[in-house]
XYZ file of C-alpha atoms in Angstrom:
336
model
C 125.810 79.294 46.766
C 129.445 79.721 47.554
C 130.574 83.309 48.895
C 132.110 85.592 46.140
C 132.487 89.135 47.569
C 134.315 90.276 50.746
C 130.944 91.149 51.859
C 129.820 87.506 51.225
C 132.799 86.153 53.131
C 132.057 88.195 56.172
C 128.206 87.128 56.045
C 129.266 83.753 56.072
C 131.750 84.107 58.899
C 129.168 85.725 61.247
C 126.628 82.974 60.280
C 129.235 80.366 61.307
C 129.756 82.119 64.378
C 126.150 81.893 65.083
C 125.806 78.149 64.594
C 128.794 77.711 66.728
C 126.950 79.442 69.648
C 124.223 76.961 68.903
C 126.271 73.829 68.508
C 129.109 74.423 71.232
C 130.554 70.664 70.907
C 131.695 71.795 67.308
C 133.101 74.978 68.050
C 136.462 74.711 66.921
C 135.873 73.606 63.342
C 133.301 76.391 63.164
C 135.419 79.124 64.550
C 138.313 78.152 61.937
C 136.247 78.357 59.250
C 134.788 81.695 60.148
C 138.160 82.907 60.839
C 139.252 81.468 57.253
C 136.053 83.680 55.779
C 137.257 86.770 57.540
C 140.765 86.241 55.954
C 139.552 85.771 52.618
C 137.632 89.158 52.938
C 140.318 90.862 53.800
C 140.068 91.103 57.406
C 142.588 89.307 58.899
C 142.845 91.136 62.149
C 139.362 90.302 62.849
C 140.363 86.506 62.535
C 143.050 86.762 65.225
C 140.911 86.858 68.355
C 139.276 83.461 67.012
C 142.396 81.846 66.971
C 143.404 83.255 70.596
C 139.896 82.124 71.770
C 140.697 78.476 70.613
C 143.976 78.541 71.941
C 142.698 79.592 75.460
C 140.258 76.818 75.434
C 140.789 73.545 77.601
C 142.533 71.047 75.185
C 141.867 72.240 71.622
C 141.764 69.340 69.058
C 144.434 70.307 67.067
C 146.403 73.082 68.737
C 149.291 72.895 66.215
C 146.972 73.565 63.302
C 145.543 76.599 65.149
C 149.150 77.802 65.924
C 149.847 77.380 62.303
C 146.786 79.362 61.069
C 147.834 82.103 63.370
C 151.042 82.687 62.198
C 149.836 82.856 58.486
C 147.236 85.141 59.811
C 149.657 87.536 61.813
C 152.429 87.618 59.072
C 149.628 88.478 56.717
C 149.223 91.739 58.549
C 152.563 92.868 59.603
C 153.368 90.942 62.682
C 156.161 88.687 60.982
C 158.267 88.261 64.227
C 155.723 87.188 65.974
C 154.620 85.022 62.977
C 158.382 83.412 62.628
C 158.429 82.611 66.749
C 155.281 80.561 66.141
C 156.599 78.916 63.125
C 159.476 77.904 65.203
C 157.598 76.641 68.129
C 155.077 74.582 65.909
C 158.241 73.029 64.068
C 159.715 72.259 67.289
C 157.144 69.942 68.504
C 156.319 68.500 64.883
C 152.666 68.162 63.902
C 151.186 64.849 63.348
C 148.992 65.511 60.426
C 149.580 67.010 57.097
C 147.579 70.255 57.359
C 149.488 72.144 59.800
C 152.758 71.299 57.952
C 151.231 72.709 54.785
C 149.948 75.958 56.578
C 153.646 76.372 57.574
C 155.116 75.897 54.384
C 152.844 77.999 52.494
C 153.411 80.924 54.732
C 156.934 80.900 54.299
C 156.624 80.206 50.484
C 154.070 83.135 50.183
C 156.511 85.625 51.989
C 159.529 84.372 49.323
C 161.180 82.232 52.053
C 161.540 79.431 49.385
C 164.546 77.363 51.197
C 162.771 77.385 54.722
C 159.490 76.439 52.849
C 161.339 73.423 50.964
C 162.779 72.181 54.343
C 159.361 72.251 55.937
C 157.550 70.306 53.074
C 160.398 67.579 52.973
C 160.628 67.224 56.942
C 156.850 66.985 56.357
C 156.875 64.221 53.684
C 159.774 62.550 55.492
C 157.642 62.424 58.791
C 154.187 61.464 57.534
C 155.095 59.214 54.344
C 158.300 57.396 55.252
C 158.992 55.562 52.207
C 157.891 56.626 48.595
C 156.518 53.280 47.582
C 153.953 53.527 50.675
C 150.101 54.510 49.307
C 150.118 58.170 49.842
C 147.020 59.767 51.638
C 145.426 62.647 49.917
C 146.485 65.184 52.741
C 150.070 64.057 52.301
C 149.684 64.072 48.186
C 148.860 67.941 48.880
C 152.086 68.325 50.859
C 153.955 66.675 48.032
C 152.689 68.683 45.454
C 153.771 72.070 47.461
C 157.055 70.590 47.788
C 157.190 69.947 44.014
C 156.169 73.401 43.162
C 158.609 74.937 45.716
C 161.449 73.088 44.270
C 160.972 73.969 40.917
C 160.980 77.732 41.934
C 164.435 76.709 43.667
C 165.554 74.970 40.326
C 166.609 71.783 42.199
C 166.674 68.735 40.484
C 163.594 66.055 40.843
C 164.205 63.383 43.628
C 161.745 60.537 44.709
C 159.327 62.477 46.113
C 158.965 64.632 43.348
C 158.622 61.540 41.241
C 155.767 60.278 43.354
C 153.857 63.727 43.067
C 154.219 63.699 39.327
C 152.726 60.027 39.400
C 149.942 61.126 41.780
C 148.930 64.180 39.691
C 146.072 63.394 37.549
C 145.109 66.808 36.233
C 145.821 67.123 32.294
C 148.467 69.620 32.791
C 151.626 68.195 34.137
C 153.080 69.237 37.480
C 156.645 70.322 35.664
C 154.477 72.571 33.571
C 152.186 73.860 35.947
C 154.968 74.550 38.192
C 157.480 75.953 35.579
C 158.761 79.177 36.739
C 159.751 80.298 33.137
C 156.319 79.833 31.564
C 155.374 82.214 29.320
C 152.309 84.304 30.070
C 150.453 83.437 26.867
C 146.958 85.264 27.522
C 147.985 88.132 25.447
C 148.911 85.684 22.333
C 147.124 85.935 19.364
C 147.518 81.989 18.347
C 144.122 80.121 19.441
C 145.978 76.832 20.276
C 148.654 79.117 22.690
C 145.757 80.830 24.680
C 143.789 77.585 24.914
C 146.917 75.657 26.586
C 147.405 78.807 29.082
C 143.663 78.723 29.737
C 143.870 74.523 30.793
C 147.054 75.601 32.672
C 145.283 78.278 34.464
C 142.237 76.259 35.301
C 144.276 73.409 36.487
C 146.535 75.865 38.729
C 143.401 77.421 40.162
C 141.923 74.011 40.999
C 144.779 72.924 42.980
C 145.796 76.347 44.638
C 144.383 76.488 48.074
C 143.539 79.714 48.592
C 143.693 81.438 51.747
C 142.475 79.217 54.615
C 140.408 77.144 52.413
C 142.974 74.187 53.441
C 141.301 71.889 56.028
C 137.707 72.486 54.777
C 136.438 69.852 52.562
C 133.632 70.531 49.975
C 131.226 67.854 50.824
C 128.222 65.714 49.132
C 125.337 64.277 51.438
C 125.212 60.676 52.207
C 122.378 58.829 53.257
C 122.006 55.284 54.585
C 119.455 53.278 53.387
C 117.548 53.352 56.526
C 117.945 57.163 56.890
C 116.773 57.630 53.145
C 114.031 55.343 53.556
C 112.687 57.551 56.624
C 113.526 60.748 54.712
C 111.441 59.915 51.824
C 108.424 58.372 53.742
C 108.191 61.719 55.466
C 109.174 64.293 52.649
C 108.124 62.343 49.245
C 108.741 65.505 47.462
C 112.273 64.687 47.639
C 112.161 61.669 45.676
C 113.467 63.521 42.584
C 116.682 63.930 44.079
C 116.731 60.223 45.333
C 115.026 57.598 43.012
C 116.506 54.798 44.789
C 119.395 54.223 47.436
C 121.874 52.563 44.730
C 121.070 55.411 42.445
C 122.070 57.890 45.242
C 125.268 56.440 45.741
C 126.153 55.783 41.987
C 125.625 59.556 41.834
C 127.459 60.764 44.934
C 130.711 58.795 43.500
C 130.238 60.135 40.001
C 129.709 63.946 41.418
C 133.161 63.376 43.487
C 134.664 62.352 40.541
C 133.672 65.218 38.380
C 134.346 67.794 41.053
C 138.063 66.189 41.325
C 138.394 66.264 37.358
C 137.665 70.138 37.776
C 140.456 70.320 40.267
C 138.331 71.042 43.138
C 140.414 70.474 46.331
C 139.645 69.034 49.820
C 136.368 66.920 48.614
C 134.522 65.136 51.690
C 131.499 62.880 52.374
C 128.958 63.642 54.995
C 126.415 61.722 56.652
C 122.709 62.929 56.997
C 120.090 61.758 59.698
C 116.427 62.958 59.763
C 116.396 64.463 62.640
C 119.524 66.799 62.285
C 118.365 67.292 59.102
C 114.744 68.706 60.485
C 116.695 70.680 63.128
C 118.770 72.220 60.440
C 115.603 73.012 58.404
C 114.148 74.442 61.478
C 116.841 76.831 62.116
C 116.671 78.080 58.670
C 113.145 78.732 58.915
C 111.915 76.396 56.220
C 110.577 73.190 55.165
C 112.790 69.569 54.985
C 110.952 68.978 51.645
C 112.825 71.974 50.123
C 115.372 70.324 47.942
C 117.476 73.612 47.843
C 118.269 72.797 51.758
C 120.107 69.577 51.143
C 123.561 71.155 49.733
C 123.292 73.679 52.679
C 122.929 71.172 55.191
C 125.992 69.138 53.876
C 128.109 72.254 54.066
C 127.196 73.122 57.602
C 128.106 69.548 58.335
C 131.192 70.051 56.742
C 131.909 73.022 58.506
C 131.239 71.642 61.830
C 133.922 68.964 61.049
C 131.816 65.862 60.014
C 133.319 65.423 56.580
C 135.012 61.912 55.841
C 137.676 63.001 53.138
C 137.266 61.335 49.880
C 138.521 59.517 48.243
C 139.856 57.133 50.787
C 142.905 55.118 50.321
C 142.141 51.971 48.040
C 142.743 50.121 50.760
C 140.552 51.937 53.385
C 136.925 51.271 53.977
C 134.511 52.631 51.036
C 132.745 55.991 52.051
C 129.164 54.094 51.527
C 129.607 51.811 54.626
C 129.528 48.672 52.578
C 132.249 47.377 54.874
C 134.371 46.460 51.489
C 137.658 48.360 50.679
C 137.160 51.323 48.359
C 139.497 49.514 45.883
C 136.698 46.747 45.919
C 133.607 48.875 46.119
C 133.019 52.059 44.533
C 136.658 52.573 43.022
C 135.510 50.312 40.288
C 132.298 52.102 39.283
C 132.344 52.970 35.637
C 131.181 56.699 34.470
């Protein structure tokens, strides 16, 4: 079950901190996720030391992302001058990945610095996707969607990148409507059709809105290779109802990911399970590996430790299933 209340988020942050002590090799993603939960819980001051701890370490994996997250954190509870200084420093040494750029731009947007946010989004788009005709990765697509939103708030005319964002957006509510600053608030309407239309818009908006610091952390589904699945079921036949065959497992995985995407769930990913690590996880949770309820928790923990592969891959990239074929030649062709 996902955390829902501030107390739930604090409990999850504390669990992640304990996990980081168990798995020091995965300390960075675990501390970042713990900080995210603390911020969602309304405790940004408790998250700041986690960012400082990571930045003080030798060679963090993604220092620019950590600095961007720290800037967002500081501005959230009143340290605007320090946050601005960090943002300027990060922009001066441009990040190589989309997540840090998006944190910077969304921080500026959240504090009504719309022109600066638009400039940041635009610089990121030009740096990470040099031409509008390229196949756009999903992190860059998220940048373009944010850029589209800010440009609508500024009443700017559509440009090539806005048109790319429109083309890539697959939710039933178009981006122009979703990002319309003059959209009427219709939840008080007595017209059922108008009320339903607004509910649909809100669902789409909530699905794409990246609450607090959920940005870099995927919702992950669990993938077993054929050999690992055979070993798992030989040891724990109680799980056969979850995995009738390896082919059905792959089919169900793709179908689940598409359903989550259609519902507007952001940051989807795939994590690969192994029997030894699953058994170790079950032991740490003081339960049996034959407990099917443990499987999604195991997937979530692997994702929190930074082991998720983003889904969907680019159509020309290798398929997530490990077949060796491109995604376009493999599970992208699956019909639901």
